[in-house]
Structure formats: structure tokens, C-alpha cells
Amino acid sequence: DPPNPSPRLISQTIVLDRPFDELRATHILMQWGQFLDHDVTLAPGLAATCVGCQKTDICLPIFVTSDDPVFGVGTFRNGSCIPFRRSVPACSNTPVGTFDPRQQINDLTSYIDGSMVYGSDPVTATSLRDTTGGGRLRVGFTLPGNSKPSLPLNDARTGFLAGDVRVNEQPALVTLHTIWMREHNRVAARLAALNPTWNDERLYQEARKIVGAEIQKITYSEFLPTIMGSDVFNLIGPYRGYDPRRDASVTNEFA
């Protein structure tokens, strides 16, 4: 509300749309960050739908100016606000009549375990598996002249299906999901050749274990040292094994 400026206007003013060459890194650095984020965090939104630009206890629309180049009058979205819906709240353990700051829940497993490839719940995981055996994941269509398959299509056939619902946010993210679906199937086929007595379930679980380890290795050996700098990253210290006393939950601020 006035006199406070819209968050959209602040971002337009501060974050300038100018080309900048980052000589140390390529686009895949950013893309791995988004892919990894979708492994560990998802705050589900409330089921209610925002109506227009009305402020409610569920929706807090972000107002835009009429000349906004993306959301303003005459653009594809042609609106006066950006819908902004609240996340599902976590249940509180405080006594009735007392109030704590509202907190959100994480809908995913907080471990780096490849859940964006396989899903974080049994229903999703089952829907992604190839039921013909071999421990493989489902695949989609194969383009003429290309032997490598795409991701499977979702039920509405409006996008691709993967372990995370945000797979279709942008093409580079779809690319990484496709690469790791193919990697799982490559590993599963290799394991099947080496262990002909293994059934579908064991092949799937062993391949998933290897793929999860690959994702962890890339994250801690390449991604994080690049983001943090080796000096800061080294402060983390070596991995000393799983400790059940450690709370591995993702913090609300990070999510």
C-alpha cells in the first residue's frame, strides 16, 4: 500500500537487464542450482484460487504499472497485478489461544537423493517406473533419427512428467531431467547385464542409489566449491558419515 513501492517496481529498478559475461562459469552452473533446489525444497500453495487483484488472507497480489514490459497493458499477460498465493502452513504445537509466527512445510525429502528424478512419494515414484521390467524409468517419444527418448508426457499431454512438478518451468530444466532419466536407464541396463538374476525392484533401487550418489558427488565436488569458493567450502570439512542425531531439514529461509 502507498507510500511503499510495489516489489515489482523495486526489482525492475535494482535488477538491471544487462548482459554480463561470467568467465568462470557457464549456464549449467545456474541450471544445476535450480535442479538441485527441486531435489530438496517445495512449499505447496493453498488450494484456493486468487480472484483478480483482491487482497485476502490467502492472496497478496503484487501490483504492476500499466507500462510494465512483461505484465502491463498490451502485453501477453495484460494485467494490473501478479498473483501471489500463500503457502500451506505447518501445524503448530502451541496451546490454543497462543500464537507463533506462521511457518511453512516442505513437501519433499530434504536429503540430496535424486527425488526430482524419482519423486518424493510412492504414488509419483510408481507412476514414473517402466512396468515391463529391467528396473527402468518410463520414457516418452523418440524423434526420427534420434535413438534417445524424451521424458514421458503427463496425463494431460501438456508437458513432461518427472519426479518434480516443476519440470516444465523452462527448457533447460527439462533438459537436465531428461539427461538423468536416461542416466538411470543406462545404469539399470548395465546392472542387468552384470547381474542377470536381479529382479526389477533390485535393479531399480540399485540404479537409483548410484544416480543419487552421482548427483551428490557433482554437488559437493563441483557445484558448491564453485558457488562458495574453495576457501569457504573447505570450512564445511570432510564428510564423516551419516549421523542420525543431525537434523537434516531444510530451513524455511533457504526454501
Short mmCIF file of C-alpha atoms in Angstrom, two decimals:
data_model
loop_
_atom_site.label_atom_id
_atom_site.label_comp_id
_atom_site.label_asym_id
_atom_site.label_seq_id
_atom_site.Cartn_x
_atom_site.Cartn_y
_atom_site.Cartn_z
CA ASP A 1 0.00 0.00 0.00
CA PRO A 2 1.17 3.60 -0.54
CA PRO A 3 3.60 5.05 0.18
CA ASN A 4 5.51 1.75 -0.12
CA PRO A 5 6.51 0.93 -3.72
CA SER A 6 5.48 -2.33 -5.36
CA PRO A 7 8.02 -5.17 -5.00
CA ARG A 8 7.86 -5.49 -8.80
CA LEU A 9 8.90 -1.85 -9.23
CA ILE A 10 11.78 -2.35 -6.78
CA SER A 11 13.09 -5.38 -8.68
CA GLN A 12 12.80 -3.56 -12.01
CA THR A 13 14.79 -0.66 -10.59
CA ILE A 14 17.53 -2.61 -8.82
CA VAL A 15 17.96 -5.71 -11.03
CA LEU A 16 19.07 -4.30 -14.36
CA ASP A 17 18.59 -6.31 -17.55
CA ARG A 18 22.11 -6.02 -18.88
CA PRO A 19 24.40 -8.67 -20.42
CA PHE A 20 27.27 -9.74 -18.21
CA ASP A 21 29.96 -12.27 -19.03
CA GLU A 22 30.84 -14.59 -16.16
CA LEU A 23 34.07 -16.03 -17.47
CA ARG A 24 34.44 -18.62 -14.71
CA ALA A 25 31.17 -20.43 -15.32
CA THR A 26 28.63 -21.47 -17.93
CA HIS A 27 24.84 -21.57 -17.93
CA ILE A 28 24.88 -25.09 -16.46
CA LEU A 29 26.03 -23.64 -13.12
CA MET A 30 22.73 -21.80 -12.71
CA GLN A 31 20.79 -24.74 -14.06
CA TRP A 32 22.30 -27.22 -11.62
CA GLY A 33 21.30 -24.86 -8.80
CA GLN A 34 17.64 -24.93 -9.85
CA PHE A 35 17.73 -28.69 -10.47
CA LEU A 36 19.27 -29.25 -7.02
CA ASP A 37 16.79 -26.91 -5.34
CA HIS A 38 13.96 -29.02 -6.75
CA ASP A 39 15.53 -32.05 -5.06
CA VAL A 40 15.22 -30.59 -1.57
CA THR A 41 12.52 -27.88 -1.37
CA LEU A 42 8.88 -27.35 -2.38
CA ALA A 43 6.42 -25.24 -0.40
CA PRO A 44 2.95 -26.27 -1.64
CA GLY A 45 0.47 -23.46 -2.22
CA LEU A 46 -3.00 -23.30 -0.72
CA ALA A 47 -5.68 -24.83 -2.92
CA ALA A 48 -7.77 -21.64 -3.11
CA THR A 49 -7.52 -19.57 -6.29
CA CYS A 50 -6.74 -15.85 -6.25
CA VAL A 51 -9.51 -13.80 -7.84
CA GLY A 52 -8.44 -10.70 -9.74
CA CYS A 53 -6.24 -8.33 -7.74
CA GLN A 54 -8.12 -8.60 -4.46
CA LYS A 55 -6.20 -8.77 -1.20
CA THR A 56 -7.38 -11.63 1.02
CA ASP A 57 -5.97 -13.74 3.82
CA ILE A 58 -4.79 -16.14 1.11
CA CYS A 59 -3.67 -13.81 -1.69
CA LEU A 60 -1.42 -10.75 -1.62
CA PRO A 61 -1.24 -9.55 -5.25
CA ILE A 62 1.88 -7.71 -6.43
CA PHE A 63 0.70 -4.64 -8.32
CA VAL A 64 2.36 -3.61 -11.58
CA THR A 65 2.36 -0.38 -13.54
CA SER A 66 0.46 -0.10 -16.82
CA ASP A 67 3.75 0.29 -18.74
CA ASP A 68 5.36 -2.84 -17.23
CA PRO A 69 7.13 -4.52 -20.20
CA VAL A 70 6.15 -8.04 -19.09
CA PHE A 71 2.87 -7.75 -17.18
CA GLY A 72 1.45 -4.35 -18.18
CA VAL A 73 -1.31 -3.26 -20.54
CA GLY A 74 -0.95 -4.65 -24.06
CA THR A 75 1.42 -7.47 -23.05
CA PHE A 76 0.66 -11.17 -23.23
CA ARG A 77 -0.45 -11.20 -19.58
CA ASN A 78 -2.16 -7.80 -19.80
CA GLY A 79 -2.82 -7.44 -16.09
CA SER A 80 -2.55 -4.97 -13.28
CA CYS A 81 -1.06 -7.39 -10.76
CA ILE A 82 0.92 -10.60 -10.35
CA PRO A 83 -1.00 -13.26 -8.37
CA PHE A 84 0.81 -14.15 -5.14
CA ARG A 85 -0.73 -17.00 -3.12
CA ARG A 86 0.25 -18.09 0.39
CA SER A 87 1.92 -21.40 1.07
CA VAL A 88 0.35 -24.17 3.12
CA PRO A 89 1.10 -23.53 6.82
CA ALA A 90 2.75 -26.05 9.10
CA CYS A 91 0.73 -27.31 12.04
CA SER A 92 1.58 -25.58 15.31
CA ASN A 93 2.23 -27.37 18.58
CA THR A 94 1.48 -24.30 20.70
CA PRO A 95 -1.54 -24.29 23.04
CA VAL A 96 -4.87 -22.94 21.79
CA GLY A 97 -5.06 -19.17 22.24
CA THR A 98 -1.34 -18.56 21.81
CA PHE A 99 0.32 -17.54 18.56
CA ASP A 100 3.70 -18.22 16.97
CA PRO A 101 4.97 -16.85 13.66
CA ARG A 102 3.41 -18.75 10.79
CA GLN A 103 5.74 -21.36 9.30
CA GLN A 104 5.62 -23.33 6.05
CA ILE A 105 6.14 -27.03 5.34
CA ASN A 106 8.49 -28.74 2.91
CA ASP A 107 6.70 -31.19 0.63
CA LEU A 108 9.91 -33.00 -0.42
CA THR A 109 12.61 -35.12 1.17
CA SER A 110 15.30 -32.73 2.35
CA TYR A 111 18.18 -35.08 1.55
CA ILE A 112 20.01 -34.83 -1.78
CA ASP A 113 18.63 -38.15 -3.02
CA GLY A 114 17.51 -37.51 -6.60
CA SER A 115 13.85 -37.11 -5.65
CA MET A 116 13.34 -34.64 -8.52
CA VAL A 117 14.12 -37.63 -10.79
CA TYR A 118 12.19 -40.30 -8.87
CA GLY A 119 9.53 -38.48 -6.84
CA SER A 120 9.16 -37.93 -3.10
CA ASP A 121 6.09 -40.11 -2.54
CA PRO A 122 5.18 -43.70 -3.51
CA VAL A 123 2.42 -42.71 -5.97
CA THR A 124 4.73 -40.46 -8.01
CA ALA A 125 7.59 -42.95 -7.88
CA THR A 126 5.36 -45.78 -9.12
CA SER A 127 3.92 -43.67 -11.95
CA LEU A 128 7.45 -42.99 -13.28
CA ARG A 129 8.58 -46.62 -13.43
CA ASP A 130 8.62 -48.83 -16.52
CA THR A 131 6.42 -51.81 -15.67
CA THR A 132 7.99 -54.09 -18.29
CA GLY A 133 10.95 -54.87 -16.03
CA GLY A 134 14.65 -54.14 -16.06
CA GLY A 135 14.47 -51.55 -13.27
CA ARG A 136 13.97 -48.75 -15.79
CA LEU A 137 12.12 -45.46 -15.71
CA ARG A 138 9.36 -44.70 -18.21
CA VAL A 139 10.33 -42.85 -21.38
CA GLY A 140 8.41 -40.82 -23.92
CA PHE A 141 8.58 -40.40 -27.65
CA THR A 142 11.72 -40.72 -29.74
CA LEU A 143 12.24 -38.23 -32.55
CA PRO A 144 13.04 -39.56 -36.04
CA GLY A 145 16.77 -40.03 -36.49
CA ASN A 146 17.42 -39.85 -32.74
CA SER A 147 17.63 -43.05 -30.70
CA LYS A 148 17.49 -41.26 -27.34
CA PRO A 149 14.00 -40.93 -25.82
CA SER A 150 12.35 -37.93 -24.23
CA LEU A 151 10.65 -37.79 -20.85
CA PRO A 152 7.13 -39.28 -20.75
CA LEU A 153 4.23 -36.89 -21.24
CA ASN A 154 1.90 -36.06 -18.35
CA ASP A 155 -1.70 -37.27 -18.34
CA ALA A 156 -2.99 -34.02 -19.86
CA ARG A 157 -0.28 -34.21 -22.54
CA THR A 158 0.52 -30.57 -21.87
CA GLY A 159 4.08 -31.16 -20.71
CA PHE A 160 6.57 -33.72 -19.45
CA LEU A 161 6.33 -35.95 -16.40
CA ALA A 162 9.16 -36.23 -13.87
CA GLY A 163 9.76 -36.63 -10.16
CA ASP A 164 9.12 -32.91 -9.55
CA VAL A 165 6.04 -30.98 -10.65
CA ARG A 166 8.15 -28.00 -11.78
CA VAL A 167 9.89 -29.94 -14.55
CA ASN A 168 8.23 -27.85 -17.29
CA GLU A 169 9.19 -24.41 -15.96
CA GLN A 170 11.73 -23.81 -18.74
CA PRO A 171 13.59 -25.81 -21.43
CA ALA A 172 16.99 -26.07 -19.72
CA LEU A 173 15.36 -27.66 -16.67
CA VAL A 174 13.57 -30.18 -18.92
CA THR A 175 16.98 -30.97 -20.43
CA LEU A 176 18.53 -31.91 -17.09
CA HIS A 177 15.55 -34.05 -16.15
CA THR A 178 15.87 -35.84 -19.48
CA ILE A 179 19.60 -36.45 -19.00
CA TRP A 180 19.11 -38.03 -15.59
CA MET A 181 16.17 -40.18 -16.69
CA ARG A 182 18.44 -41.55 -19.43
CA GLU A 183 21.31 -41.97 -16.95
CA HIS A 184 19.15 -44.09 -14.66
CA ASN A 185 18.14 -46.33 -17.54
CA ARG A 186 21.75 -46.60 -18.70
CA VAL A 187 22.89 -47.67 -15.24
CA ALA A 188 19.96 -50.08 -14.85
CA ALA A 189 20.76 -51.74 -18.20
CA ARG A 190 24.40 -52.13 -17.22
CA LEU A 191 23.48 -53.63 -13.85
CA ALA A 192 21.05 -56.03 -15.54
CA ALA A 193 23.82 -57.24 -17.86
CA LEU A 194 26.18 -57.80 -14.91
CA ASN A 195 23.56 -59.35 -12.63
CA PRO A 196 21.08 -61.39 -14.69
CA THR A 197 19.43 -62.85 -11.56
CA TRP A 198 18.38 -59.47 -10.12
CA ASN A 199 14.66 -58.68 -10.37
CA ASP A 200 13.08 -55.38 -11.43
CA GLU A 201 12.87 -53.96 -7.92
CA ARG A 202 16.52 -54.54 -7.08
CA LEU A 203 17.72 -53.20 -10.42
CA TYR A 204 15.63 -50.05 -9.90
CA GLN A 205 16.81 -49.47 -6.33
CA GLU A 206 20.49 -50.15 -7.08
CA ALA A 207 20.41 -47.85 -10.12
CA ARG A 208 18.68 -45.15 -8.08
CA LYS A 209 21.34 -45.46 -5.39
CA ILE A 210 24.11 -44.93 -7.96
CA VAL A 211 22.37 -41.99 -9.64
CA GLY A 212 21.76 -40.33 -6.26
CA ALA A 213 25.45 -40.72 -5.46
CA GLU A 214 26.37 -39.13 -8.79
CA ILE A 215 24.18 -36.12 -8.01
CA GLN A 216 25.74 -35.81 -4.55
CA LYS A 217 29.25 -36.06 -6.00
CA ILE A 218 28.65 -33.32 -8.58
CA THR A 219 27.05 -31.09 -5.94
CA TYR A 220 29.82 -31.34 -3.34
CA SER A 221 32.85 -31.72 -5.62
CA GLU A 222 31.99 -29.22 -8.36
CA PHE A 223 28.89 -27.09 -7.76
CA LEU A 224 29.28 -25.92 -4.15
CA PRO A 225 33.04 -25.17 -4.35
CA THR A 226 32.34 -23.02 -7.42
CA ILE A 227 29.46 -21.16 -5.76
CA MET A 228 31.08 -20.69 -2.36
CA GLY A 229 34.75 -20.54 -3.31
CA SER A 230 37.10 -23.29 -2.22
CA ASP A 231 38.29 -21.45 0.91
CA VAL A 232 34.77 -21.07 2.30
CA PHE A 233 33.68 -24.52 1.15
CA ASN A 234 36.61 -26.13 2.94
CA LEU A 235 35.24 -24.81 6.23
CA ILE A 236 32.48 -27.44 5.93
CA GLY A 237 35.09 -30.14 6.47
CA PRO A 238 35.11 -33.74 5.24
CA TYR A 239 32.02 -35.94 5.35
CA ARG A 240 32.19 -38.26 8.35
CA GLY A 241 29.21 -40.48 7.61
CA TYR A 242 25.52 -40.43 8.42
CA ASP A 243 24.65 -39.12 11.87
CA PRO A 244 21.02 -39.79 12.94
CA ARG A 245 21.31 -37.05 15.59
CA ARG A 246 21.66 -34.36 12.92
CA ASP A 247 18.51 -32.57 11.80
CA ALA A 248 18.76 -32.58 8.01
CA SER A 249 15.61 -30.50 7.49
CA VAL A 250 15.88 -27.59 5.06
CA THR A 251 15.49 -24.25 6.79
CA ASN A 252 12.46 -22.12 5.97
CA GLU A 253 14.72 -19.25 4.88
CA PHE A 254 16.54 -21.44 2.35
CA ALA A 255 13.34 -22.93 0.98
#
